[in-house]
Coordinates of N, CA and C and ligand atoms in Angstrom, one line a residue:
X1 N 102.2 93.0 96.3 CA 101.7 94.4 96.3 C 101.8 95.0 94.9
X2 N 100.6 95.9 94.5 CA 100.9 96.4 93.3 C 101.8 97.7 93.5
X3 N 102.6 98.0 92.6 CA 103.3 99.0 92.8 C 102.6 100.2 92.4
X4 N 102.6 101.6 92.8 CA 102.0 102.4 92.3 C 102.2 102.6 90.9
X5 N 101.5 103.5 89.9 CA 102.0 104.1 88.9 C 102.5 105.5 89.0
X6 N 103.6 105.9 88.1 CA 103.9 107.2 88.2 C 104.2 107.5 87.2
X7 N 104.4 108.8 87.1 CA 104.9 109.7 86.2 C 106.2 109.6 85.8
X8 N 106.8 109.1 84.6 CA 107.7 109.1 84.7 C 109.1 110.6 84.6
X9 N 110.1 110.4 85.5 CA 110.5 111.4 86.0 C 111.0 112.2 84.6
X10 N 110.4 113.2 83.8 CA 111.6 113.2 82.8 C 110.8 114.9 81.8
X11 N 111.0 115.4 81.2 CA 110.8 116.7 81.0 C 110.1 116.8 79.1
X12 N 110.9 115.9 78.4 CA 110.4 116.0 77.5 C 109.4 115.3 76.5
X13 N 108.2 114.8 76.3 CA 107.3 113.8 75.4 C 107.5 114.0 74.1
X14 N 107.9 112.4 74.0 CA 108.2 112.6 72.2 C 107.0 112.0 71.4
X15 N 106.4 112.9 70.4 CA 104.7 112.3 70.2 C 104.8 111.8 68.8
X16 N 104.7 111.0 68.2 CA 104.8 110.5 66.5 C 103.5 111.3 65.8
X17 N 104.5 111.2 64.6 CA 102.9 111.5 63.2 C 103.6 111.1 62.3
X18 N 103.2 110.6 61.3 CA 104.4 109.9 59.9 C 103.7 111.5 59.3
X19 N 102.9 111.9 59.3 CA 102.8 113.1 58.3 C 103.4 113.7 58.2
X20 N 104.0 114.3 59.2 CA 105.1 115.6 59.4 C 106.6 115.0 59.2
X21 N 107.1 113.5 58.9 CA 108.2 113.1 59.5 C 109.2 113.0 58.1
X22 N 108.9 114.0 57.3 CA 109.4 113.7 56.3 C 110.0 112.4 55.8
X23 N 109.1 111.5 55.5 CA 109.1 110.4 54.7 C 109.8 108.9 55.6
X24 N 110.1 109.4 57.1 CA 110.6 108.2 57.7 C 109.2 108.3 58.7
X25 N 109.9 106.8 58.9 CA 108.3 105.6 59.8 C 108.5 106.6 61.1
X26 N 107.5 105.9 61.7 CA 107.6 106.5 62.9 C 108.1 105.7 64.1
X27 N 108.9 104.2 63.3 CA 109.7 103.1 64.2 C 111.0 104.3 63.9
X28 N 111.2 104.4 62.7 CA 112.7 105.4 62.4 C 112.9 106.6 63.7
X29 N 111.9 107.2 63.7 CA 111.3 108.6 64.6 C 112.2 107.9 65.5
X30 N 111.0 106.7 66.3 CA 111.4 106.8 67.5 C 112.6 106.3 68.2
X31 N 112.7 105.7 67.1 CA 114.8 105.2 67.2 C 115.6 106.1 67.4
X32 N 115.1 107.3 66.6 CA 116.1 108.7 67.5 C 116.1 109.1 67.9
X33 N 114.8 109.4 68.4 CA 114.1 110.0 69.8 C 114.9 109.1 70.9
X34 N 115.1 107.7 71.0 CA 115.5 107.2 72.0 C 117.1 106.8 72.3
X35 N 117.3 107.1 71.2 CA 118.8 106.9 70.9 C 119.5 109.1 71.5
X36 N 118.2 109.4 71.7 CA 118.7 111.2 72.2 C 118.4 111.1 73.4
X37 N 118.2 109.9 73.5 CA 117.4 110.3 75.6 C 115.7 110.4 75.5
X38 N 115.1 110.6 75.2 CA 113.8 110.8 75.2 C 113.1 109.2 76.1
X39 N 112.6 109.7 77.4 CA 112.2 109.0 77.9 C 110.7 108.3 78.4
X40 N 110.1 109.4 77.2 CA 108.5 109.1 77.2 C 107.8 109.4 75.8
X41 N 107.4 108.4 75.4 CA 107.3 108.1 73.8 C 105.7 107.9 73.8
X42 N 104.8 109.2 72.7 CA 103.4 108.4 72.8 C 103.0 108.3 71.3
X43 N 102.5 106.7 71.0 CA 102.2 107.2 69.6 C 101.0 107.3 69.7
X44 N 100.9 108.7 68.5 CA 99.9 109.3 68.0 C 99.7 108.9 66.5
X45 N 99.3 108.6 66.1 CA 99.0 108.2 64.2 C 97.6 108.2 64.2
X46 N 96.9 109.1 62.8 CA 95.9 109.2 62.8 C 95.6 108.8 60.9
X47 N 96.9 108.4 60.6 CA 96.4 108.0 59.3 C 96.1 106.3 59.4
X48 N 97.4 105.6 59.5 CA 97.4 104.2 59.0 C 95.9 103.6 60.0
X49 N 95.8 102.2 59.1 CA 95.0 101.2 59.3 C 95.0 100.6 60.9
X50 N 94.4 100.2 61.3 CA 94.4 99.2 62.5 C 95.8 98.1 62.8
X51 N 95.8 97.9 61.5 CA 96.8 96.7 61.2 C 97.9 97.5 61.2
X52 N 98.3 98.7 60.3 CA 99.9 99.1 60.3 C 99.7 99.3 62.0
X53 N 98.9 99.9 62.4 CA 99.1 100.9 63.3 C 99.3 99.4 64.9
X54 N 99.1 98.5 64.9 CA 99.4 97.3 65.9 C 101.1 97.1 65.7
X55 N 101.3 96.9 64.3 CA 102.3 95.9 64.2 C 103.6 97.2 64.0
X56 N 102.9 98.6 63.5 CA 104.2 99.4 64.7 C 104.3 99.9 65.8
X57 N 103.0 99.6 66.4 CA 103.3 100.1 67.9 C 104.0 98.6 68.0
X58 N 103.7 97.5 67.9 CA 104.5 96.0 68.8 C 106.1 96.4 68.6
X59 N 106.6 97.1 67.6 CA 108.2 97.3 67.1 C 108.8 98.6 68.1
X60 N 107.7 99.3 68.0 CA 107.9 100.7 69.2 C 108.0 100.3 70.9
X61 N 107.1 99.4 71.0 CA 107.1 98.8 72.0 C 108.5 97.9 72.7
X62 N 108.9 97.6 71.6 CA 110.0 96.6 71.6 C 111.2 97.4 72.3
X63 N 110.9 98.6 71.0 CA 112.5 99.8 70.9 C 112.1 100.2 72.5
X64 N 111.0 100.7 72.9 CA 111.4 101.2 74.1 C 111.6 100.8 75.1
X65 N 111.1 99.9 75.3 CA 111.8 98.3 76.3 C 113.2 98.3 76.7
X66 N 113.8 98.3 75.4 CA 115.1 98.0 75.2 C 115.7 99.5 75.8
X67 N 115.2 101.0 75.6 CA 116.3 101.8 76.0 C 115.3 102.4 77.0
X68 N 114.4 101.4 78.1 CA 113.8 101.8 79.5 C 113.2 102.9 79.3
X69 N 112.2 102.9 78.2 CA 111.6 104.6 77.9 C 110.3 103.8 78.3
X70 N 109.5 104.5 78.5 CA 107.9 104.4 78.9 C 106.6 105.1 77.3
X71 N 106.0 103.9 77.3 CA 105.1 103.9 75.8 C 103.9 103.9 76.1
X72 N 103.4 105.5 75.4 CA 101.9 105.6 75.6 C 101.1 105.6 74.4
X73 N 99.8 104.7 74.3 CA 99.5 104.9 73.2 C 98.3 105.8 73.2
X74 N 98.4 106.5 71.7 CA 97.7 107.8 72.2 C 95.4 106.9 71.4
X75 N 94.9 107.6 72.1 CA 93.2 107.5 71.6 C 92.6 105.9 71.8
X76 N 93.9 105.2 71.6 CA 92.8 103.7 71.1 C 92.9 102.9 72.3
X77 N 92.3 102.4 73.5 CA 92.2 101.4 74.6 C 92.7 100.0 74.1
X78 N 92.1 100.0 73.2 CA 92.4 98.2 72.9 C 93.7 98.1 72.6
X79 N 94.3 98.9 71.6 CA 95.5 99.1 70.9 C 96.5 98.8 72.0
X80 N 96.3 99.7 72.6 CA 97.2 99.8 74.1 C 97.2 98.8 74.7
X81 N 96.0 98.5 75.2 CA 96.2 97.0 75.9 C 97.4 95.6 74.8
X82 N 96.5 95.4 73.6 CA 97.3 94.4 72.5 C 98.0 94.4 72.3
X83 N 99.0 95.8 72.5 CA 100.1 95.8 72.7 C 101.4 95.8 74.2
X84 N 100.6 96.0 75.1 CA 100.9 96.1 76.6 C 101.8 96.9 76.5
X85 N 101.5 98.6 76.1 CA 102.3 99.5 76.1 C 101.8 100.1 77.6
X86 N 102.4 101.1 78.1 CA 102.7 101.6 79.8 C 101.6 102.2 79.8
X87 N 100.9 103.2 78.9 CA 99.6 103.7 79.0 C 99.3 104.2 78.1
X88 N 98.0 104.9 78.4 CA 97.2 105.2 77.2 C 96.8 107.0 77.1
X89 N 96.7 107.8 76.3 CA 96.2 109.0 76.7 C 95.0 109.2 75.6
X90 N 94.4 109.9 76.2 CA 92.8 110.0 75.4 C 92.3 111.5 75.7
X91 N 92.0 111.9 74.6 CA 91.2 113.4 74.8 C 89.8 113.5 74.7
X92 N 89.0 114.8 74.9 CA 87.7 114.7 75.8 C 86.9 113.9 74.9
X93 N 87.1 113.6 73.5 CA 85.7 113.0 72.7 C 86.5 111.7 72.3
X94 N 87.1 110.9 73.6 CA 87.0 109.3 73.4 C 86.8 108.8 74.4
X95 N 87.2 107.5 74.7 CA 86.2 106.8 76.1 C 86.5 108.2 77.1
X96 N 85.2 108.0 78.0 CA 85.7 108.6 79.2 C 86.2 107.8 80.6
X97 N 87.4 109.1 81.1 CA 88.4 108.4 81.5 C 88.4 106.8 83.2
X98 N 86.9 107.6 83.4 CA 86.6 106.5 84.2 C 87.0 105.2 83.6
X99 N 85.6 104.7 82.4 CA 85.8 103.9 81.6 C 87.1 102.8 81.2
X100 N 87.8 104.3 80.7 CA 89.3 103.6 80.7 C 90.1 102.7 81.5
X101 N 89.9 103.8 83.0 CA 90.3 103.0 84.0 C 89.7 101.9 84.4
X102 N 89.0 101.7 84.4 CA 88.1 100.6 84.4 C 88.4 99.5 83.3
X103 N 88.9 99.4 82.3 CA 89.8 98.4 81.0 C 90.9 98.4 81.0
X104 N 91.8 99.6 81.7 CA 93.2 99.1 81.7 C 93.4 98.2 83.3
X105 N 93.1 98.5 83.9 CA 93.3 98.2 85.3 C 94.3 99.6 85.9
X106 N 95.0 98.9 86.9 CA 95.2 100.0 88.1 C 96.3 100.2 87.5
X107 N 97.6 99.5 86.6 CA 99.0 99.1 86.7 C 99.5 100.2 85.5
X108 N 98.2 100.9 83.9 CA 98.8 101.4 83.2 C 98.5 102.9 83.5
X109 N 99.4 103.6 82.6 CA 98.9 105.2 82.9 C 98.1 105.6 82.1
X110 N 97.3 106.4 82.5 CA 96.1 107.5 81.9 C 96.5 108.7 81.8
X111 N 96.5 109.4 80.2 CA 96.4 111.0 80.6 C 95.2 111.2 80.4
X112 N 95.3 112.3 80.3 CA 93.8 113.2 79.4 C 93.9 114.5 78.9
X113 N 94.1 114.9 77.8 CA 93.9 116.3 77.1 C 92.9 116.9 77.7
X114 N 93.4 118.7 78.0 CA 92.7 119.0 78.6 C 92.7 120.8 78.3
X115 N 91.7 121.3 78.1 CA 92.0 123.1 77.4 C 91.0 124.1 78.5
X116 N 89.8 123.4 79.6 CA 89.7 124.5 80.1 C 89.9 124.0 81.8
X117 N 89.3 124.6 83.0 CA 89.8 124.7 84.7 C 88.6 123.5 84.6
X118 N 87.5 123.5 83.8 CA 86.4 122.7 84.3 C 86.2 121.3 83.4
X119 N 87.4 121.0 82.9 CA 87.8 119.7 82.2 C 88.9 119.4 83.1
X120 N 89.5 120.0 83.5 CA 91.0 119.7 84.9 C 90.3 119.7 86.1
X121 N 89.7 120.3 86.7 CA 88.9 120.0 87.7 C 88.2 118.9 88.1
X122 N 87.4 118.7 87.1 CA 87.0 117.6 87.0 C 87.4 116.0 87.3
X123 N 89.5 116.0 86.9 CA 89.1 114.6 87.1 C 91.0 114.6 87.7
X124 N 91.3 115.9 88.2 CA 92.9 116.4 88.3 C 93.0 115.3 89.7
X125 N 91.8 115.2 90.6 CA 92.2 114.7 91.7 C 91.4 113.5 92.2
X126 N 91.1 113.2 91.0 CA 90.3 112.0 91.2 C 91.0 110.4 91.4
X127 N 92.4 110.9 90.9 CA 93.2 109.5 91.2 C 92.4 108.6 89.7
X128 N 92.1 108.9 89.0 CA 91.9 107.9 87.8 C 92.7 108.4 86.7
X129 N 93.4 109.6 86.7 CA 94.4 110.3 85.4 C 95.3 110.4 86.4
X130 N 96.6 109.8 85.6 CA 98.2 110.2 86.0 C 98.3 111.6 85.7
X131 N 98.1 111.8 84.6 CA 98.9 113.3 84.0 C 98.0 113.9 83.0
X132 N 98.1 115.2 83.3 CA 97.0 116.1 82.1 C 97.8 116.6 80.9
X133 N 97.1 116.5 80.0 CA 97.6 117.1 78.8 C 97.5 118.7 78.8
X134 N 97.8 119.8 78.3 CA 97.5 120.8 78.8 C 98.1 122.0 77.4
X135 N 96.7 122.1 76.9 CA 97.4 122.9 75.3 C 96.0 123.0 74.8
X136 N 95.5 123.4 73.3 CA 96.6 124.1 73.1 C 97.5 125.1 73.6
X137 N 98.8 125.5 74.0 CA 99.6 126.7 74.5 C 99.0 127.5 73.1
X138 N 99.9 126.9 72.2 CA 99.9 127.9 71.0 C 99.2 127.7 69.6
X139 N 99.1 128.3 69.0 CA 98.7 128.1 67.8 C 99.4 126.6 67.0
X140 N 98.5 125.7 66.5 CA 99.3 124.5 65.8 C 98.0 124.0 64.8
X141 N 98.8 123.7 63.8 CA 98.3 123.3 62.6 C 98.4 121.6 62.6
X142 N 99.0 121.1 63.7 CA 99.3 119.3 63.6 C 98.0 118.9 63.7
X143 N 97.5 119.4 65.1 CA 96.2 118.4 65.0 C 95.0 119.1 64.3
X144 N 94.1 118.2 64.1 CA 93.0 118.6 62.9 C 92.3 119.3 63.9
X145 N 91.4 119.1 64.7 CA 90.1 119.5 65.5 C 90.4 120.4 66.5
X146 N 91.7 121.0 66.4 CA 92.2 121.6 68.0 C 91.7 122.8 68.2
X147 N 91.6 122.9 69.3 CA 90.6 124.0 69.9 C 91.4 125.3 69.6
X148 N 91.2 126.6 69.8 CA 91.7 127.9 70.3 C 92.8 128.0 71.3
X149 N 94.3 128.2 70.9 CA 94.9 128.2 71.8 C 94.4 128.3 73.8
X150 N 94.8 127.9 74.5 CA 94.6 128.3 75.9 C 95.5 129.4 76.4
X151 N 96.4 129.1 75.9 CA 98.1 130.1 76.5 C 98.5 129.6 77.7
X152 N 99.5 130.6 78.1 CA 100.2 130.0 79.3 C 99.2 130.6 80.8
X153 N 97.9 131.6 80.5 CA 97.6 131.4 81.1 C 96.6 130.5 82.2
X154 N 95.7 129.5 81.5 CA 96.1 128.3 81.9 C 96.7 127.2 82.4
X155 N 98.3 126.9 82.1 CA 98.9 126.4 82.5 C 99.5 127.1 84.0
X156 N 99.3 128.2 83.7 CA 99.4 128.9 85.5 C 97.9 128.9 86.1
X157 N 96.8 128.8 86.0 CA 96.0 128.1 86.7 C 96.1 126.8 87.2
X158 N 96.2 126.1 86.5 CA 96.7 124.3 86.5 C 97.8 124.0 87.6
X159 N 98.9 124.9 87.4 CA 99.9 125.0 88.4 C 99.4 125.6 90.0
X160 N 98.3 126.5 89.9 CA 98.5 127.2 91.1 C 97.1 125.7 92.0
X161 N 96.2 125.5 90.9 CA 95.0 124.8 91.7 C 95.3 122.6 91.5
X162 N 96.3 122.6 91.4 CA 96.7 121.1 90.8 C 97.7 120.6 91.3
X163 N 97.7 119.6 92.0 CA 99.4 119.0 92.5 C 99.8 117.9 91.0
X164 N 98.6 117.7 90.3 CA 98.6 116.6 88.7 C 99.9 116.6 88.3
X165 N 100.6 116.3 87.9 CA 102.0 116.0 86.3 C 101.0 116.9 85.5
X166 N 102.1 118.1 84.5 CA 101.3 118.7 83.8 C 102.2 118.7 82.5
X167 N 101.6 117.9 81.4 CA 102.4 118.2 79.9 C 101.7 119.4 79.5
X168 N 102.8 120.6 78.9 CA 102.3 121.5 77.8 C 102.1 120.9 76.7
X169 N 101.2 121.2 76.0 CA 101.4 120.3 74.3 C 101.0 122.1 73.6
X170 N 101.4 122.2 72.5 CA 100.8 122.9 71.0 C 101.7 124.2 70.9
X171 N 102.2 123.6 69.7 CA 102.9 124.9 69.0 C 104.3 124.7 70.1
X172 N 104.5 124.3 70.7 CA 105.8 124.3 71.4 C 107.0 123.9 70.6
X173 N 107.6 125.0 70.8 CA 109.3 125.2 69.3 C 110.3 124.9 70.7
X174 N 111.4 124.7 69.9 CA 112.7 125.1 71.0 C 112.9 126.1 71.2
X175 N 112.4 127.1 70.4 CA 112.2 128.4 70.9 C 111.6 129.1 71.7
X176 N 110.2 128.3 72.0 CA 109.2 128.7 72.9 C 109.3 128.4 74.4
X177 N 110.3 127.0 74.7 CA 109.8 125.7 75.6 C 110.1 126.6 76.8
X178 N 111.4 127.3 76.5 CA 111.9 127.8 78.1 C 110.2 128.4 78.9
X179 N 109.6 129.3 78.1 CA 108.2 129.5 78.8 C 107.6 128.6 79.3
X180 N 107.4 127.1 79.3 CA 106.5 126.0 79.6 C 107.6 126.1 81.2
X181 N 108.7 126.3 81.2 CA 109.5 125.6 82.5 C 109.3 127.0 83.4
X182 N 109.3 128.3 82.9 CA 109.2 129.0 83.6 C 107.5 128.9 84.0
X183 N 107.0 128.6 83.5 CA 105.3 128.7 84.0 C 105.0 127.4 84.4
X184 N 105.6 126.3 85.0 CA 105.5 125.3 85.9 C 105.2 124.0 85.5
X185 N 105.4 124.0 83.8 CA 105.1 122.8 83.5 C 105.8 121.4 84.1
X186 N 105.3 120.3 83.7 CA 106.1 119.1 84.4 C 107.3 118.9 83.0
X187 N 106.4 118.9 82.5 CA 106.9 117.9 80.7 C 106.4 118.9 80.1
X188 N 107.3 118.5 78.5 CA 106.5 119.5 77.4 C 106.7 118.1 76.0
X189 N 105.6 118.2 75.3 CA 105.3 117.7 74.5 C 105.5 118.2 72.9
X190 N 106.2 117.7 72.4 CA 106.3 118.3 70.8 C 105.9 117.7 69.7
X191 N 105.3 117.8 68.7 CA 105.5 116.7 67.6 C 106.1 117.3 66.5
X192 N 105.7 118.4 65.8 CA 106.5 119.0 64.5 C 107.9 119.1 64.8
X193 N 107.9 119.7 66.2 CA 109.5 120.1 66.1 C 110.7 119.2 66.6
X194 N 109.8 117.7 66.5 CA 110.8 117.0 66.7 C 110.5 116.1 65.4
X195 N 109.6 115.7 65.0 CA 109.4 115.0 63.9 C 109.9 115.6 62.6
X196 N 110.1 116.6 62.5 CA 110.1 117.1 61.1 C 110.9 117.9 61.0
X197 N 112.0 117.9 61.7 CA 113.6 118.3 62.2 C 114.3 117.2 61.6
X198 N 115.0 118.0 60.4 CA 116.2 117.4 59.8 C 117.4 116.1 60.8
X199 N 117.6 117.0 61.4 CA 118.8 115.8 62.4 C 117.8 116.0 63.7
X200 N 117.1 114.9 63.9 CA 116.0 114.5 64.9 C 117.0 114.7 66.3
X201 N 118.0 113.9 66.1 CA 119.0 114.1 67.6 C 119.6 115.4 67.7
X202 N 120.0 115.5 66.7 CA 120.6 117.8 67.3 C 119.7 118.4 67.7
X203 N 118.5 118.2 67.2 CA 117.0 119.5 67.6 C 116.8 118.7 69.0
X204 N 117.0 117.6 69.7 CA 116.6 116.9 70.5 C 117.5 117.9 71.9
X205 N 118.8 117.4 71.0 CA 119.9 117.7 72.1 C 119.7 119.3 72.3
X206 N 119.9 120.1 71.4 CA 119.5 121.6 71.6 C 118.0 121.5 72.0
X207 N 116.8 120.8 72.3 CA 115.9 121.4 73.3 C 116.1 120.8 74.4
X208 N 116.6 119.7 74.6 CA 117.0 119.9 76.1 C 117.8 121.0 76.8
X209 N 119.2 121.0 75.9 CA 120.1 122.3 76.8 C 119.0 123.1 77.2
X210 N 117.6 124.0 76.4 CA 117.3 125.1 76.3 C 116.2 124.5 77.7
X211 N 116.1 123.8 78.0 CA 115.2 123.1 79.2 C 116.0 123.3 80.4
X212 N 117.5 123.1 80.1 CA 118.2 122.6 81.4 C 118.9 124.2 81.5
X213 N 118.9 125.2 80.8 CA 119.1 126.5 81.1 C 117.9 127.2 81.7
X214 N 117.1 126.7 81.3 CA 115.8 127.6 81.9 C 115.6 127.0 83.3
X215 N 115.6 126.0 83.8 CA 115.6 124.9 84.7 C 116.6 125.7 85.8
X216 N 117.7 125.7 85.3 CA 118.8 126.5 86.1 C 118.3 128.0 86.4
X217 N 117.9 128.3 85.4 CA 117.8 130.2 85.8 C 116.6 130.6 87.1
X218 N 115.4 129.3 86.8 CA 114.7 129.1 88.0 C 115.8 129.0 89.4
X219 N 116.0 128.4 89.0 CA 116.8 127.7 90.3 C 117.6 129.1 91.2
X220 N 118.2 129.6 90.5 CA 118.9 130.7 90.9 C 118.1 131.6 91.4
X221 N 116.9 131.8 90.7 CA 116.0 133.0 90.7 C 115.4 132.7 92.5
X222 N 115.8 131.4 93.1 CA 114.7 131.1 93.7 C 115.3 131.7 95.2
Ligands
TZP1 N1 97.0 118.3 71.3 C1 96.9 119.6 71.5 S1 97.8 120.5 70.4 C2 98.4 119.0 69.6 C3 97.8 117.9 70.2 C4 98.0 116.6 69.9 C5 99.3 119.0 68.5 C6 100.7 119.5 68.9 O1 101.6 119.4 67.8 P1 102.8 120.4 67.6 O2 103.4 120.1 66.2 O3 103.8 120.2 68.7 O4 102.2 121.8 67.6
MG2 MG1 92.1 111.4 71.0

C-alpha cells in the first residue's frame, strides 16, 4: 500500500537564497536551520547554474535525511525528481500543477504559490496540491516578480473556505509571525529573516518561542 502523503507536522519553512545569506552556501544555511529544529527545508536559488544548483541540492538532500527534515525543491520538476527530494513547490507561471502531478507520481509533495480566492479555489481541493503557499502577506523585496502584498486578509479567507495546509510567505519578521498564528496559518515561511540573521540559530530559536507564545495565547483565548 502506498502511504498517503502529508504535511509535514511542523510550523516553521526554512527557504534558501545565497543572495541574502551573507556570503555562506546555502549547504552552510541549511546546516543551521537543521541543527535549530527546522523541519521543512525548500530550496529556492535563482542564481547558480543547473550544475551548482543539482550537486547542492544532492548535499541538502543528504543533511536533511540525516536530521528527518523533509526537502522541497522549489520551481524545477526535474531537479526534484534527480535528486529524490520529498517535493516540489511551483508558482502560477511554471508547470501546471496537474502536470506536475502527473511526473512526480502520487508519493512526493506539491505546493503551489498562491495570492488570490480564484488561484486557491481552483486547485485547494482537488487532491493534486498538499499545501498552498499563501503571500505575498507583506511587502518583500526577496523575490523579483512578486505581486502586491495580499495581507492577512486573505489568509483569513483561505482559512474560513479551505481545510488545505496553509504556509504564509512575504515579509514575515519575527516580529510579524505572531499575526500568521493568530490568523490561522499552518506554517510560516521566511527567507531574509532567517538567511541573513547573523546567528542563524538564535533568530531561529527566538521565532519559535514568539510562535509557541502566540500558539499558547490562542489556546487560552479559546
Ligand atoms: N513568495 C512570495 S513572497 C516570497 C516568495 C518566495 C519571498 C519571501 O521572502 P522574505 O525574505 O521572507 O520576505
Ligand atoms: Mg516558481
Amino acid at each position: 500500500m502506498i502511504e498517503p502523503r502529508r504535511f509535514p507536522q511542523t510550523d516553521l519553512y526554512g527557504v534558501t537564497a545565497s543572495e541574502y545569506s551573507l556570503g555562506r552556501s546555502n549547504q552552510e544555511v541549511v546546516q543551521q536551520m537543521l541543527e535549530a529544529g527546522i523541519k521543512l527545508i525548500q530550496y529556492r536559488e535563482k542564481e547558480f547554474t543547473m550544475w551548482q544548483k543539482y550537486h547542492e541540492c544532492l548535499a541538502i538532500r543528504k543533511l536533511c535525511r540525516e536530521y528527518n527534515a523533509c526537502f522541497i525543491v522549489n520551481d524545477d520538476v526535474h531537479l526534484a525528481l534527480a535528486v529524490e527530494a520529498d517535493g516540489v513547490h511551483v508558482g502560477q507561471d511554471d508547470l501546471p500543477v496537474m502536470k506536475v502531478r502527473e511526473l512526480v507520481g502520487e508519493k512526493m509533495l506539491v505546493g503551489l504559490s498562491t495570492s488570490t480566492p480564484q488561484q486557491a479555489d481552483q486547485t485547494a481541493e482537488s487532491g493534486v496540491v498538499d499545501y498552498l503557499g499563501v503571500g505575498p502577506i507583506y511587502d518583500t523585496v526577496t523575490k523579483k516578480d512578486v505581486g502586491v502584498p495580499v495581507g492577512l486578509k486573505y489568509l483569513d479567507y483561505l482559512v474560513q473556505h479551505h481545510q488545505i495546509p496553509l504556509v504564509a510567505i512575504g515579509g514575515i519578521k519575527q516580529s510579524n509571525v505572531a499575526n500568521m498564528i493568530r490568523h490561522g496559518a499552518t506554517c510560516v515561511a521566511m527567507i531574509t529573516d532567517i538567511v541573513g540573521a547573523d546567528n542563524i540559530g538564535q533568530r531561529i530559536k527566538a521565532i519559535r518561542e514568539t510562535i509557541s507564545i502566540a500558539k499558547a495565547s490562542l489556546e487560552k483565548a479559546k
